[in-house]
mmCIF file of C-alpha atoms in Angstrom:
data_model
loop_
_atom_site.group_PDB
_atom_site.id
_atom_site.type_symbol
_atom_site.label_atom_id
_atom_site.label_comp_id
_atom_site.label_asym_id
_atom_site.label_seq_id
_atom_site.Cartn_x
_atom_site.Cartn_y
_atom_site.Cartn_z
ATOM 1 C CA MET A 1 0.000 0.000 0.000
ATOM 2 C CA LEU A 2 1.403 3.378 -1.006
ATOM 3 C CA ALA A 3 0.269 6.952 -0.525
ATOM 4 C CA ALA A 4 -1.553 8.248 -3.595
ATOM 5 C CA ALA A 5 0.093 11.650 -3.168
ATOM 6 C CA GLY A 6 3.519 10.070 -3.644
ATOM 7 C CA LEU A 7 2.400 8.229 -6.761
ATOM 8 C CA ASP A 8 0.845 11.440 -8.094
ATOM 9 C CA ARG A 9 4.089 13.380 -7.546
ATOM 10 C CA LEU A 10 6.076 10.677 -9.342
ATOM 11 C CA GLY A 11 3.686 10.761 -12.296
ATOM 12 C CA LEU A 12 2.527 7.224 -11.488
ATOM 13 C CA ALA A 13 -1.105 7.967 -10.591
ATOM 14 C CA ASP A 14 -2.289 5.373 -13.114
ATOM 15 C CA ALA A 15 -0.379 2.660 -11.233
ATOM 16 C CA ALA A 16 -2.831 2.918 -8.330
ATOM 17 C CA THR A 17 -5.410 0.170 -8.621
ATOM 18 C CA GLN A 18 -7.606 1.584 -5.881
ATOM 19 C CA ARG A 19 -7.771 4.711 -3.748
ATOM 20 C CA LEU A 20 -9.031 4.330 -0.208
ATOM 21 C CA PRO A 21 -11.455 7.134 0.690
ATOM 22 C CA ALA A 22 -10.496 8.999 3.865
ATOM 23 C CA ASP A 23 -14.062 8.849 5.169
ATOM 24 C CA GLU A 24 -13.854 5.039 5.240
ATOM 25 C CA PHE A 25 -10.145 4.540 5.997
ATOM 26 C CA LEU A 26 -9.005 7.260 8.342
ATOM 27 C CA PRO A 27 -5.299 8.034 8.044
ATOM 28 C CA ASP A 28 -2.929 8.411 10.972
ATOM 29 C CA PRO A 29 -3.023 11.882 12.536
ATOM 30 C CA GLY A 30 -0.884 14.239 10.463
ATOM 31 C CA GLN A 31 -0.437 11.646 7.712
ATOM 32 C CA GLY A 32 1.033 13.167 4.578
ATOM 33 C CA ALA A 33 2.018 16.476 6.152
ATOM 34 C CA LEU A 34 5.646 17.490 5.931
ATOM 35 C CA ALA A 35 7.579 19.412 8.549
ATOM 36 C CA ILE A 36 10.868 21.238 8.420
ATOM 37 C CA GLN A 37 12.832 21.719 11.612
ATOM 38 C CA VAL A 38 15.160 24.699 11.809
ATOM 39 C CA ARG A 39 17.561 25.876 14.528
ATOM 40 C CA ARG A 40 16.238 28.883 16.454
ATOM 41 C CA ASP A 41 19.400 30.868 15.789
ATOM 42 C CA ALA A 42 19.226 30.409 11.991
ATOM 43 C CA ASP A 43 17.323 33.640 11.370
ATOM 44 C CA ASP A 44 17.780 33.668 7.582
ATOM 45 C CA LEU A 45 16.591 30.069 7.279
ATOM 46 C CA LEU A 46 13.674 30.697 9.657
ATOM 47 C CA ALA A 47 12.574 33.645 7.531
ATOM 48 C CA ALA A 48 12.782 31.622 4.318
ATOM 49 C CA MET A 49 10.939 28.624 5.774
ATOM 50 C CA SER A 50 8.168 30.756 7.294
ATOM 51 C CA GLN A 51 6.977 31.392 3.736
ATOM 52 C CA ALA A 52 6.930 27.681 2.867
ATOM 53 C CA GLY A 53 4.177 26.640 5.262
ATOM 54 C CA ASP A 54 0.503 26.179 4.502
ATOM 55 C CA ALA A 55 -1.855 27.623 7.132
ATOM 56 C CA VAL A 56 -4.767 25.337 6.178
ATOM 57 C CA THR A 57 -2.645 22.207 6.534
ATOM 58 C CA ASP A 58 -1.144 23.497 9.775
ATOM 59 C CA VAL A 59 -4.566 23.911 11.398
ATOM 60 C CA ALA A 60 -5.709 20.456 10.256
ATOM 61 C CA VAL A 61 -2.557 18.737 11.533
ATOM 62 C CA ARG A 62 -2.737 20.569 14.861
ATOM 63 C CA ALA A 63 -6.313 19.328 15.408
ATOM 64 C CA GLU A 64 -5.484 15.742 14.430
ATOM 65 C CA ARG A 65 -2.357 15.600 16.589
ATOM 66 C CA ALA A 66 -4.175 17.159 19.552
ATOM 67 C CA MET A 67 -6.712 14.339 19.392
ATOM 68 C CA MET A 68 -3.922 11.752 19.304
ATOM 69 C CA HIS A 69 -2.045 13.349 22.208
ATOM 70 C CA ALA A 70 -5.222 13.620 24.308
ATOM 71 C CA LEU A 71 -5.626 9.849 23.848
ATOM 72 C CA ASN A 72 -1.973 9.301 24.843
ATOM 73 C CA GLY A 73 -1.431 7.873 21.388
ATOM 74 C CA GLY A 74 1.488 7.706 19.044
ATOM 75 C CA CYS A 75 2.402 6.326 15.665
ATOM 76 C CA THR A 76 2.215 2.701 16.844
ATOM 77 C CA LEU A 77 -1.417 2.763 17.964
ATOM 78 C CA PRO A 78 -4.467 2.320 15.694
ATOM 79 C CA ILE A 79 -5.751 5.879 15.974
ATOM 80 C CA GLY A 80 -7.118 7.606 12.894
ATOM 81 C CA ALA A 81 -7.959 11.228 12.284
ATOM 82 C CA HIS A 82 -8.991 13.381 9.365
ATOM 83 C CA ALA A 83 -9.530 17.142 9.492
ATOM 84 C CA GLU A 84 -11.046 19.075 6.618
ATOM 85 C CA HIS A 85 -11.727 22.741 6.130
ATOM 86 C CA MET A 86 -15.379 23.376 5.326
ATOM 87 C CA SER A 87 -17.311 26.605 4.877
ATOM 88 C CA ALA A 88 -18.557 26.216 8.470
ATOM 89 C CA GLY A 89 -15.024 25.792 9.830
ATOM 90 C CA LEU A 90 -12.926 22.735 10.584
ATOM 91 C CA ARG A 91 -14.570 19.299 10.464
ATOM 92 C CA LEU A 92 -12.806 16.497 12.299
ATOM 93 C CA THR A 93 -13.376 12.744 12.313
ATOM 94 C CA GLY A 94 -11.513 10.339 14.569
ATOM 95 C CA SER A 95 -11.338 6.659 15.367
ATOM 96 C CA VAL A 96 -9.716 4.201 17.725
ATOM 97 C CA THR A 97 -9.458 0.575 16.650
ATOM 98 C CA SER A 98 -8.583 -2.419 18.797
ATOM 99 C CA LEU A 99 -5.144 -3.911 18.158
ATOM 100 C CA ASP A 100 -6.704 -7.016 16.622
ATOM 101 C CA GLY A 101 -8.876 -4.885 14.303
ATOM 102 C CA ARG A 102 -12.165 -6.367 15.541
ATOM 103 C CA TYR A 103 -13.603 -3.276 17.205
ATOM 104 C CA GLN A 104 -13.624 0.347 16.248
ATOM 105 C CA ILE A 105 -15.033 3.457 17.854
ATOM 106 C CA ARG A 106 -15.543 6.350 15.505
ATOM 107 C CA VAL A 107 -16.808 9.873 15.950
ATOM 108 C CA SER A 108 -17.622 11.812 12.795
ATOM 109 C CA ASP A 109 -18.299 15.340 11.777
ATOM 110 C CA ILE A 110 -17.161 17.238 14.853
ATOM 111 C CA ALA A 111 -17.146 20.830 13.666
ATOM 112 C CA GLY A 112 -15.635 23.869 15.245
ATOM 113 C CA ARG A 113 -15.392 27.424 14.152
ATOM 114 C CA GLY A 114 -14.435 29.407 17.229
ATOM 115 C CA GLU A 115 -12.363 26.728 18.936
ATOM 116 C CA SER A 116 -8.651 26.403 18.440
ATOM 117 C CA PRO A 117 -7.575 23.287 16.538
ATOM 118 C CA GLU A 118 -6.154 21.898 19.772
ATOM 119 C CA GLU A 119 -9.452 22.409 21.598
ATOM 120 C CA LEU A 120 -11.338 20.709 18.778
ATOM 121 C CA GLY A 121 -8.951 17.745 18.833
ATOM 122 C CA ALA A 122 -9.254 17.437 22.612
ATOM 123 C CA ARG A 123 -13.059 17.570 22.355
ATOM 124 C CA LEU A 124 -13.006 14.768 19.789
ATOM 125 C CA ALA A 125 -10.777 12.669 22.078
ATOM 126 C CA ASP A 126 -13.253 13.230 24.936
ATOM 127 C CA LEU A 127 -16.108 12.002 22.732
ATOM 128 C CA LEU A 128 -14.128 8.915 21.706
ATOM 129 C CA ARG A 129 -13.375 8.207 25.368
ATOM 130 C CA ALA A 130 -17.052 8.608 26.260
ATOM 131 C CA ARG A 131 -17.794 5.843 23.735
ATOM 132 C CA GLY A 132 -15.181 3.505 25.232
ATOM 133 C CA ALA A 133 -11.966 4.252 23.339
ATOM 134 C CA ASP A 134 -9.776 3.716 26.404
ATOM 135 C CA ALA A 135 -10.832 0.068 26.558
ATOM 136 C CA LEU A 136 -9.431 -0.473 23.037
ATOM 137 C CA LEU A 137 -6.079 1.155 23.658
ATOM 138 C CA PRO A 138 -3.318 -0.840 25.345
ATOM 139 C CA ARG A 139 -2.317 0.297 28.792
ATOM 140 C CA THR A 140 1.051 1.989 28.832
ATOM 141 C CA LYS A 141 3.314 2.628 31.789
ATOM 142 C CA LYS A 142 3.862 6.273 32.586
#
């Protein structure tokens, strides 16, 4: 399985035999977003990179990652999230799936206009927890 965006960039879009719709197969939080890390004292590089970002993507990734962090998740747990910008604001969908894939809890269409992306992500995590998400996630030592 490969990311369609990568195939598209390589000019190999026709090689994809099937595209999985995000509303059915939620990606990992922040999936497909790129980040560039720069030293704080590299002022010229910071200035150049500040123009390279995309505000819409930034807001979506912040909401998705906030949901994951509120669930104490990481890249090894079956947590999915998808944020989209709509005319009414940001719409966020999230899921937690059991490690064996048998059970899934999903909350769809959480919308927020006035909330920060982090608040929206935390609210989605609370709704997933209210539906039993903690029971599907493995216990980790803190």
